[in-house]
Coordinates of C-alpha atoms in Angstrom, one line a residue:
M1 CA 239.2 -32.3 -16.9
S2 CA 236.8 -29.9 -18.5
L3 CA 233.2 -31.0 -19.3
T4 CA 232.4 -31.5 -22.9
E5 CA 229.7 -29.3 -24.3
A6 CA 227.2 -32.3 -24.6
R7 CA 227.9 -33.5 -21.0
F8 CA 227.5 -29.9 -19.7
H9 CA 224.1 -29.5 -21.4
D10 CA 223.0 -33.0 -20.2
L11 CA 223.9 -32.1 -16.6
V12 CA 222.2 -28.7 -16.6
D13 CA 219.1 -30.1 -18.3
A14 CA 218.9 -32.9 -15.6
T15 CA 219.5 -30.4 -12.8
Q16 CA 216.8 -28.0 -14.1
Q17 CA 214.4 -30.8 -14.5
A18 CA 215.1 -32.0 -10.9
L19 CA 214.5 -28.4 -9.7
E20 CA 211.2 -28.2 -11.5
D21 CA 210.2 -31.5 -10.1
I22 CA 211.0 -30.5 -6.5
F23 CA 209.1 -27.2 -6.9
D24 CA 206.1 -28.9 -8.6
E25 CA 205.9 -31.5 -5.9
S26 CA 206.0 -28.9 -3.1
D27 CA 202.5 -27.7 -3.6
L28 CA 203.7 -24.1 -3.2
D29 CA 202.1 -21.2 -4.9
I30 CA 205.0 -20.5 -7.3
D31 CA 205.4 -19.8 -11.0
L32 CA 208.1 -21.7 -13.0
E33 CA 209.2 -20.5 -16.3
S34 CA 211.7 -22.3 -18.5
S35 CA 213.0 -20.7 -21.7
A36 CA 216.2 -20.9 -23.6
G37 CA 218.1 -22.7 -20.9
V38 CA 217.0 -20.3 -18.1
L39 CA 214.7 -21.5 -15.3
T40 CA 213.0 -18.8 -13.3
V41 CA 211.2 -19.5 -10.0
K42 CA 208.8 -16.8 -8.9
F43 CA 207.5 -17.0 -5.3
D44 CA 204.1 -15.6 -4.2
N45 CA 205.9 -12.8 -2.3
G46 CA 207.4 -11.5 -5.6
S47 CA 210.9 -12.7 -5.0
Q48 CA 212.6 -15.0 -7.5
V49 CA 215.6 -17.2 -8.2
I50 CA 217.0 -17.6 -11.6
F51 CA 219.1 -20.5 -13.0
S52 CA 221.0 -20.0 -16.2
R53 CA 223.7 -22.0 -18.0
Q54 CA 226.9 -20.3 -18.9
E55 CA 228.2 -22.5 -21.7
P56 CA 231.6 -20.9 -22.4
L57 CA 232.5 -21.3 -18.7
R58 CA 230.6 -24.7 -18.3
Q59 CA 229.0 -23.2 -15.2
L60 CA 225.5 -23.1 -13.8
W61 CA 224.6 -19.6 -12.5
L62 CA 222.1 -18.8 -9.7
A63 CA 220.7 -15.3 -9.2
A64 CA 219.0 -14.7 -5.9
R65 CA 218.1 -11.7 -3.7
S66 CA 221.4 -12.4 -1.8
G67 CA 223.5 -12.2 -4.9
G68 CA 224.8 -14.1 -7.9
F69 CA 226.5 -17.5 -7.5
H70 CA 228.5 -19.6 -10.0
F71 CA 228.6 -23.4 -9.9
D72 CA 231.1 -25.8 -11.4
Y73 CA 230.3 -29.5 -11.7
D74 CA 232.4 -31.6 -9.5
E75 CA 232.8 -35.1 -11.2
E76 CA 234.0 -36.7 -8.0
S77 CA 231.0 -35.8 -5.8
E78 CA 228.7 -35.6 -8.8
R79 CA 227.4 -32.2 -7.5
W80 CA 227.4 -28.6 -8.5
M81 CA 229.7 -26.7 -6.2
C82 CA 229.9 -22.9 -5.7
D83 CA 233.2 -21.7 -7.2
K84 CA 233.7 -19.2 -4.3
S85 CA 232.3 -20.9 -1.1
E86 CA 232.4 -24.6 -2.3
E87 CA 228.9 -25.0 -1.0
Q88 CA 226.8 -27.6 -2.8
L89 CA 223.9 -26.2 -4.9
G90 CA 221.3 -28.1 -2.9
E91 CA 222.6 -26.8 0.4
M92 CA 222.7 -23.2 -0.9
L93 CA 219.2 -23.5 -2.4
E94 CA 217.7 -24.7 0.9
R95 CA 219.1 -21.6 2.6
I96 CA 218.1 -19.2 -0.2
V97 CA 214.5 -20.5 -0.6
F98 CA 214.1 -20.2 3.2
E99 CA 215.5 -16.7 3.3
Q100 CA 213.4 -15.5 0.3
A101 CA 210.2 -17.3 0.8
D102 CA 210.2 -18.6 4.4
I103 CA 209.8 -22.1 3.0
K104 CA 211.7 -25.2 3.9
L105 CA 212.4 -27.5 0.9
E106 CA 214.9 -30.2 0.5
F107 CA 217.2 -30.2 -2.5
E108 CA 218.9 -33.5 -1.7
G109 CA 221.0 -34.9 -4.5
L110 CA 221.7 -31.5 -6.2

């Protein structure tokens, strides 16, 4: 069953807020920018990750140095899952943040 537009926006908003909270609580020297449904995380080494909502597809997209990834929300697991690798968003983020910024963060619950 496809997500309704309202549920999709609620899920993306909650996910982006959770991401902001995780990065804020990490005490890392990073810049967070949130505008028009796009969350950009800029690390002190100049690399960044960008989260954006793709409303027509009901997907959350992640752009990173290693590529672009598309996530569908899985109602059963209540997690965003990569549409290609089936990796959970939180697991992928742990790897990507470590690869890009040499920082270990936990994104449990995403």
